CSV table of C-alpha atoms and ligand atoms in Angstrom, one decimal:
chain,number,residue,atom,x,y,z
J,6,MET,CA,0.0,0.0,0.0
J,7,ALA,CA,1.3,3.4,-0.9
J,8,ASP,CA,1.7,6.1,1.7
J,9,SER,CA,0.6,8.8,-0.7
J,10,SER,CA,-2.4,10.8,0.2
J,11,PRO,CA,-5.7,9.7,-1.0
J,12,VAL,CA,-7.1,11.9,-3.7
J,13,GLY,CA,-10.2,12.0,-5.9
J,14,ARG,CA,-11.4,14.2,-8.7
J,15,HIS,CA,-13.1,16.5,-6.2
J,16,PRO,CA,-11.0,19.1,-4.3
J,17,LEU,CA,-12.4,17.8,-1.1
J,18,ARG,CA,-10.6,17.2,2.2
J,19,TRP,CA,-11.4,14.0,3.9
J,20,ALA,CA,-14.8,13.8,2.2
J,21,VAL,CA,-16.1,10.3,2.9
J,22,VAL,CA,-18.4,8.7,0.4
J,23,GLY,CA,-20.4,5.7,1.3
J,24,CYS,CA,-20.6,4.9,4.9
J,25,ALA,CA,-23.5,6.6,6.6
J,26,LEU,CA,-25.6,3.4,6.5
J,27,ALA,CA,-22.7,1.6,8.0
J,28,ALA,CA,-23.6,2.9,11.3
J,29,LEU,CA,-26.8,0.9,11.0
J,30,ALA,CA,-25.9,-2.0,8.8
J,31,GLY,CA,-22.2,-1.9,8.7
J,32,CYS,CA,-20.4,-1.1,5.4
J,33,GLU,CA,-17.9,1.0,3.7
J,34,SER,CA,-16.7,4.2,2.3
J,35,LEU,CA,-14.7,5.9,-0.3
J,36,VAL,CA,-12.2,8.5,0.7
J,37,ARG,CA,-11.5,11.5,-1.5
J,38,MET,CA,-8.9,14.1,-0.5
J,39,GLY,CA,-7.5,17.2,-2.1
J,40,ARG,CA,-4.0,16.9,-3.6
J,41,ASP,CA,-2.6,19.1,-1.0
J,42,ASP,CA,-3.5,16.8,1.9
J,43,GLN,CA,-0.8,15.1,3.8
J,44,PRO,CA,-0.7,11.8,5.4
J,45,PRO,CA,-1.3,11.8,9.2
J,46,VAL,CA,1.7,12.7,11.3
J,47,ALA,CA,3.2,9.5,12.7
J,48,THR,CA,3.4,9.7,16.5
J,49,VAL,CA,3.5,5.9,17.1
J,50,SER,CA,4.7,3.0,15.1
J,51,PRO,CA,2.1,2.1,12.5
J,52,PRO,CA,0.0,-0.9,13.1
J,53,PRO,CA,0.8,-3.6,10.5
J,54,LEU,CA,-1.2,-4.3,7.4
J,55,PRO,CA,-2.2,-8.0,7.0
J,56,GLY,CA,-0.2,-10.1,4.6
J,57,LYS,CA,1.9,-12.6,6.6
J,58,ALA,CA,0.2,-15.4,4.7
J,59,GLY,CA,1.1,-13.7,1.4
J,60,ALA,CA,-1.0,-12.3,-1.4
J,61,GLN,CA,-3.7,-14.1,-3.3
J,62,ARG,CA,-4.6,-12.9,-6.7
J,63,VAL,CA,-8.2,-13.5,-7.7
J,64,SER,CA,-9.5,-11.9,-10.9
J,65,GLN,CA,-8.9,-8.2,-10.5
J,66,PHE,CA,-8.4,-8.4,-6.8
J,67,VAL,CA,-5.3,-9.1,-4.6
J,68,PHE,CA,-6.2,-10.3,-1.1
J,69,TYR,CA,-3.7,-9.8,1.8
J,70,SER,CA,-4.3,-11.7,5.0
J,71,ASP,CA,-2.4,-13.1,8.0
J,72,THR,CA,-4.6,-16.1,7.9
J,73,PRO,CA,-3.8,-18.4,5.0
J,74,LEU,CA,-6.2,-18.1,2.1
J,75,LYS,CA,-7.5,-21.0,0.0
J,76,GLN,CA,-7.3,-20.2,-3.6
J,77,ASN,CA,-10.4,-22.2,-4.4
J,78,ALA,CA,-12.5,-20.7,-1.6
J,79,PRO,CA,-16.2,-20.3,-2.7
J,80,LEU,CA,-16.1,-16.6,-1.7
J,81,PHE,CA,-13.3,-15.9,-4.2
J,82,ALA,CA,-15.2,-17.5,-7.0
J,83,GLU,CA,-18.2,-15.5,-6.1
J,84,LEU,CA,-16.3,-12.2,-6.0
J,85,SER,CA,-14.8,-13.1,-9.4
J,86,ARG,CA,-18.3,-13.6,-10.7
J,87,LEU,CA,-19.4,-10.3,-9.1
J,88,ARG,CA,-16.7,-8.5,-11.1
J,89,ASP,CA,-17.9,-10.1,-14.3
J,90,GLN,CA,-21.6,-9.4,-13.5
J,91,VAL,CA,-21.0,-5.7,-12.7
J,92,PHE,CA,-19.1,-5.1,-15.9
J,93,HIS,CA,-21.5,-7.2,-18.0
J,94,ASP,CA,-24.7,-5.8,-16.4
J,95,LEU,CA,-23.6,-2.2,-16.7
J,96,GLN,CA,-21.9,-2.7,-20.1
J,97,LEU,CA,-18.6,-1.3,-18.9
J,98,PRO,CA,-15.2,-2.2,-20.3
J,99,PRO,CA,-13.5,-4.5,-17.9
J,100,SER,CA,-10.6,-3.0,-16.0
J,101,ASN,CA,-7.4,-4.7,-15.0
J,102,THR,CA,-6.5,-2.1,-12.4
J,103,VAL,CA,-5.6,-4.1,-9.4
J,104,ILE,CA,-7.9,-3.7,-6.3
J,105,GLN,CA,-6.0,-4.5,-3.1
J,106,VAL,CA,-8.0,-6.0,-0.4
J,107,TYR,CA,-6.7,-6.1,3.1
J,108,LEU,CA,-8.3,-8.7,5.4
J,109,PHE,CA,-7.4,-8.2,9.0
J,110,ASP,CA,-7.7,-11.1,11.4
J,111,ASP,CA,-10.1,-9.4,13.7
J,112,GLN,CA,-12.0,-6.1,14.2
J,113,ASP,CA,-9.5,-4.8,16.8
J,114,LYS,CA,-6.5,-5.0,14.5
J,115,TYR,CA,-8.5,-3.5,11.7
J,116,GLU,CA,-9.8,-0.6,13.8
J,117,ARG,CA,-6.3,0.1,15.2
J,118,TYR,CA,-4.9,0.4,11.7
J,119,MET,CA,-7.8,2.5,10.4
J,120,ARG,CA,-7.5,4.9,13.4
J,121,TYR,CA,-3.8,5.3,12.7
J,122,ARG,CA,-3.9,5.6,8.9
J,123,TYR,CA,-7.3,7.4,8.5
J,124,PRO,CA,-8.0,9.1,11.8
J,125,GLU,CA,-10.7,11.3,10.3
J,126,LEU,CA,-12.8,8.4,9.2
J,127,PRO,CA,-15.8,7.2,11.3
J,128,LYS,CA,-15.9,3.8,12.7
J,129,ARG,CA,-17.1,1.3,10.1
J,130,ARG,CA,-16.9,-2.4,9.4
J,131,ALA,CA,-15.2,-1.8,6.0
J,132,PHE,CA,-13.8,0.9,3.8
J,133,PHE,CA,-13.0,1.5,0.2
J,134,VAL,CA,-10.2,4.1,-0.3
J,135,ALA,CA,-8.8,5.6,-3.5
J,136,HIS,CA,-5.3,6.8,-3.6
J,137,PRO,CA,-3.8,8.9,-6.4
J,138,GLY,CA,-1.1,6.5,-7.5
J,139,THR,CA,1.8,7.7,-9.7
J,140,PRO,CA,1.3,10.8,-11.9
J,141,GLY,CA,-0.6,9.8,-15.0
J,142,GLY,CA,-1.1,6.3,-13.7
J,143,PRO,CA,-4.2,4.6,-12.4
J,144,ARG,CA,-5.4,5.3,-8.9
J,145,GLU,CA,-4.7,2.8,-6.2
J,146,LEU,CA,-7.9,1.2,-5.1
J,147,LEU,CA,-7.8,-0.2,-1.6
J,148,VAL,CA,-10.4,-2.1,0.5
J,149,PHE,CA,-10.0,-2.7,4.2
J,150,THR,CA,-12.1,-5.0,6.3
J,151,PHE,CA,-11.7,-7.9,8.7
J,152,TRP,CA,-12.8,-11.6,8.9
J,153,GLY,CA,-16.2,-11.7,10.4
J,154,ASP,CA,-19.9,-12.6,10.0
J,155,HIS,CA,-20.5,-9.8,7.4
J,156,LEU,CA,-17.5,-10.4,5.3
J,157,ARG,CA,-19.3,-11.6,2.2
J,158,GLN,CA,-21.8,-8.7,2.1
J,159,ASP,CA,-19.2,-6.1,3.0
J,160,LEU,CA,-16.8,-7.3,0.4
J,161,ARG,CA,-19.5,-7.4,-2.3
J,162,HIS,CA,-20.4,-3.8,-1.4
J,163,GLU,CA,-16.9,-2.4,-1.2
J,164,LEU,CA,-15.6,-4.2,-4.3
J,165,THR,CA,-18.6,-2.8,-6.2
J,166,HIS,CA,-17.4,0.7,-5.3
J,167,ALA,CA,-13.8,-0.3,-6.3
J,168,LEU,CA,-14.9,-1.8,-9.6
J,169,LEU,CA,-17.0,1.2,-10.6
J,170,ASN,CA,-14.2,3.6,-9.6
J,171,SER,CA,-11.7,1.5,-11.7
J,172,VAL,CA,-13.5,2.3,-14.9
J,173,LEU,CA,-15.5,5.6,-14.3
J,174,LYS,CA,-13.9,9.0,-14.1
J,175,ASP,CA,-16.4,9.9,-11.4
J,176,VAL,CA,-19.3,8.2,-9.7
J,177,PRO,CA,-22.0,10.4,-8.2
J,178,LEU,CA,-22.4,9.6,-4.5
J,179,TRP,CA,-26.0,8.4,-4.7
J,180,LEU,CA,-25.4,6.2,-7.7
J,181,ASP,CA,-22.2,4.8,-6.1
J,182,GLU,CA,-24.1,3.8,-3.0
J,183,GLY,CA,-27.2,2.6,-4.9
J,184,LEU,CA,-25.2,0.3,-7.1
J,185,ALA,CA,-23.2,-1.0,-4.1
J,186,GLU,CA,-26.4,-1.7,-2.2
J,187,TYR,CA,-27.8,-3.5,-5.3
J,188,TYR,CA,-24.7,-5.7,-5.8
J,189,GLU,CA,-23.9,-6.4,-2.1
J,190,LEU,CA,-26.7,-9.0,-2.0
J,191,PRO,CA,-26.0,-12.6,-3.0
J,192,PRO,CA,-26.7,-13.2,-6.7
J,193,GLU,CA,-29.9,-15.2,-6.0
J,194,ARG,CA,-31.5,-12.1,-4.5
J,195,ASN,CA,-31.6,-10.4,-7.9
J,196,GLY,CA,-30.7,-7.1,-6.3
J,197,VAL,CA,-33.9,-7.2,-4.1
J,198,ASN,CA,-33.0,-5.9,-0.6
J,199,ALA,CA,-35.8,-7.1,1.6
J,200,LEU,CA,-35.0,-4.7,4.4
J,201,HIS,CA,-35.2,-1.8,2.0
J,202,VAL,CA,-38.4,-3.0,0.4
J,203,ASP,CA,-40.0,-3.3,3.9
J,204,ALA,CA,-38.9,0.1,4.9
J,205,LEU,CA,-40.1,1.7,1.7
J,206,ALA,CA,-43.4,-0.1,1.9
J,207,ARG,CA,-44.1,1.4,5.3
J,208,GLY,CA,-44.9,4.7,3.6
J,209,GLY,CA,-44.2,8.2,4.8
J,210,TRP,CA,-41.6,8.4,2.0
J,211,VAL,CA,-41.5,10.8,-0.9
J,212,PRO,CA,-38.9,9.8,-3.6
J,213,ASP,CA,-36.8,12.8,-4.6
J,214,LEU,CA,-34.0,11.9,-7.0
J,215,ALA,CA,-33.2,15.6,-7.5
J,216,ALA,CA,-32.5,15.9,-3.8
J,217,LEU,CA,-30.4,12.7,-3.9
J,218,GLU,CA,-28.4,14.0,-6.8
J,219,ARG,CA,-27.5,17.1,-4.9
J,220,LEU,CA,-25.8,15.2,-2.1
J,221,GLU,CA,-22.0,15.4,-2.1
J,222,GLN,CA,-20.9,14.0,1.2
J,223,VAL,CA,-21.8,10.7,2.7
J,224,GLN,CA,-22.5,12.4,6.0
J,225,GLN,CA,-25.6,13.7,4.3
J,226,MET,CA,-26.8,10.2,3.6
J,227,GLY,CA,-28.8,8.4,6.2
J,228,ARG,CA,-30.6,5.1,5.9
J,229,PRO,CA,-33.5,6.7,3.9
J,230,GLN,CA,-31.1,8.0,1.3
J,231,TYR,CA,-29.4,4.6,1.0
J,232,GLN,CA,-32.7,2.9,0.6
J,233,GLU,CA,-33.9,5.4,-2.0
J,234,ALA,CA,-30.7,5.2,-3.9
J,235,TRP,CA,-31.0,1.5,-4.0
J,236,GLY,CA,-34.6,1.9,-5.1
J,237,TRP,CA,-33.8,4.1,-8.1
J,238,VAL,CA,-31.0,1.7,-9.2
J,239,HIS,CA,-33.4,-1.3,-8.9
J,240,LEU,CA,-36.0,0.6,-10.9
J,241,MET,CA,-33.6,1.4,-13.7
J,242,LEU,CA,-32.0,-2.1,-13.8
J,243,ARG,CA,-35.2,-4.1,-13.4
J,244,GLY,CA,-38.1,-1.7,-14.2
J,245,SER,CA,-38.0,-1.5,-18.0
J,246,PRO,CA,-35.6,-1.8,-20.9
J,247,GLN,CA,-35.9,1.9,-21.5
J,248,ALA,CA,-35.0,2.8,-17.9
J,249,ARG,CA,-32.1,0.4,-18.0
J,250,GLN,CA,-30.8,2.1,-21.1
J,251,VAL,CA,-31.0,5.5,-19.4
J,252,LEU,CA,-28.7,4.2,-16.7
J,253,LEU,CA,-26.3,2.4,-19.1
J,254,THR,CA,-26.0,5.6,-21.2
J,255,TYR,CA,-25.4,7.7,-18.2
J,256,LEU,CA,-22.6,5.3,-17.0
J,257,GLN,CA,-20.9,5.6,-20.4
J,258,GLN,CA,-21.0,9.3,-20.0
J,259,LEU,CA,-19.4,9.0,-16.6
J,260,ARG,CA,-16.4,7.5,-18.3
J,261,GLU,CA,-15.7,10.9,-20.0
J,262,PRO,CA,-13.7,13.7,-18.3
J,263,ALA,CA,-16.7,16.1,-18.4
J,264,PRO,CA,-19.4,15.4,-15.8
J,265,PRO,CA,-22.7,14.5,-17.5
J,266,GLY,CA,-24.9,16.5,-15.2
J,267,PRO,CA,-28.0,15.1,-13.4
J,268,LEU,CA,-29.7,11.8,-14.4
J,269,LEU,CA,-33.2,12.8,-13.5
J,270,PRO,CA,-34.0,14.7,-16.8
J,271,ARG,CA,-33.1,11.6,-18.8
J,272,LEU,CA,-35.2,9.4,-16.6
J,273,ARG,CA,-38.2,11.7,-17.1
J,274,GLU,CA,-38.0,10.9,-20.8
J,275,VAL,CA,-39.0,7.4,-19.8
J,276,TYR,CA,-41.1,8.1,-16.8
J,277,PRO,CA,-42.7,11.5,-16.9
J,278,ALA,CA,-43.5,11.1,-13.2
J,279,PRO,CA,-40.4,9.3,-11.9
J,280,ALA,CA,-41.4,9.3,-8.2
J,281,ASP,CA,-44.7,7.6,-9.1
J,282,ALA,CA,-42.9,5.0,-11.3
J,283,LEU,CA,-40.6,4.2,-8.4
J,284,ALA,CA,-43.5,3.8,-6.0
J,285,ARG,CA,-45.2,1.5,-8.4
J,286,HIS,CA,-42.0,-0.5,-8.9
J,287,MET,CA,-41.5,-0.9,-5.2
J,288,ALA,CA,-45.1,-2.1,-4.9
J,289,ARG,CA,-44.4,-4.8,-7.4
J,290,LEU,CA,-41.4,-6.2,-5.6
J,291,ASP,CA,-41.8,-9.5,-3.8
J,292,ALA,CA,-39.0,-9.2,-1.4
J,293,PRO,CA,-39.0,-12.8,0.1
J,294,ALA,CA,-39.1,-14.3,-3.4
J,295,ALA,CA,-36.8,-11.6,-4.8
J,296,THR,CA,-39.0,-11.4,-7.9
J,297,LEU,CA,-41.2,-8.9,-9.6
J,298,ARG,CA,-44.9,-9.5,-9.6
J,299,PRO,CA,-46.4,-9.3,-13.1
J,300,VAL,CA,-47.9,-6.0,-14.0
J,301,VAL,CA,-51.7,-6.0,-13.7
J,302,ASP,CA,-53.5,-3.9,-16.3
J,303,ARG,CA,-56.3,-2.3,-14.3
J,304,ARG,CA,-58.0,-0.6,-17.1
N,11,ZN,ZN1,-20.9,2.2,0.2
């Protein structure tokens, strides 16, 4: 891992993307810093990164752990398929930029390292961090977490962030989190997050994509914003071929240096009343079965 300061395309200092929900469900974040930021001043010897058992390359990922890793572990095969699924679903060109994944033996060792290396970050189960890398070269994409009960879901979430950031110039916060929430679920769930469906079905919720698109820092995102971001992503990926195309086209534009602007006006070309379309889509979701009920023509 490089000791260079993390940097993103935004001139933000220690802006953390992607971990507000972690306080509730445990997840992740992306760190973006301005180029003038400096690493934390070392006052004690740094806690070690895991890696005594060597490095294990799996697909685009390199895993480091003190616990020996089995090359044929089912989790590795699943994460390899996750990469293929993300790039295939979203019609993005596969990247070979290495994503380094540090698996600490326990939460204490992980938290001690994170407190030392990223003292500004909140306490979370896992993080995705982007470092600038060498001038002109790819960014260094790093994931930190620890062996535990949530490892599978946390890795799927963080690695989705890393995969998106390996091929896109920029990923709007709401979309980054919506896609990570979508892909963190096991493949058999078809992106249906039962907890989110239940929460959204309870009502008292007014979808507002324009408001979501204005969010720039993860501290502005609470559980409702994560749930809604997931909902918009699910609507676009599963609601209709036209809505899916809106997302796919938008993602292609996010590969370009110039930001494409908000997505909402493009979605309105498919759904003149997007909030109503999202509410209808949520009502059709059968969370336990992870399926969509057939559309009933009421006319
Ligand atoms: Zn996230």
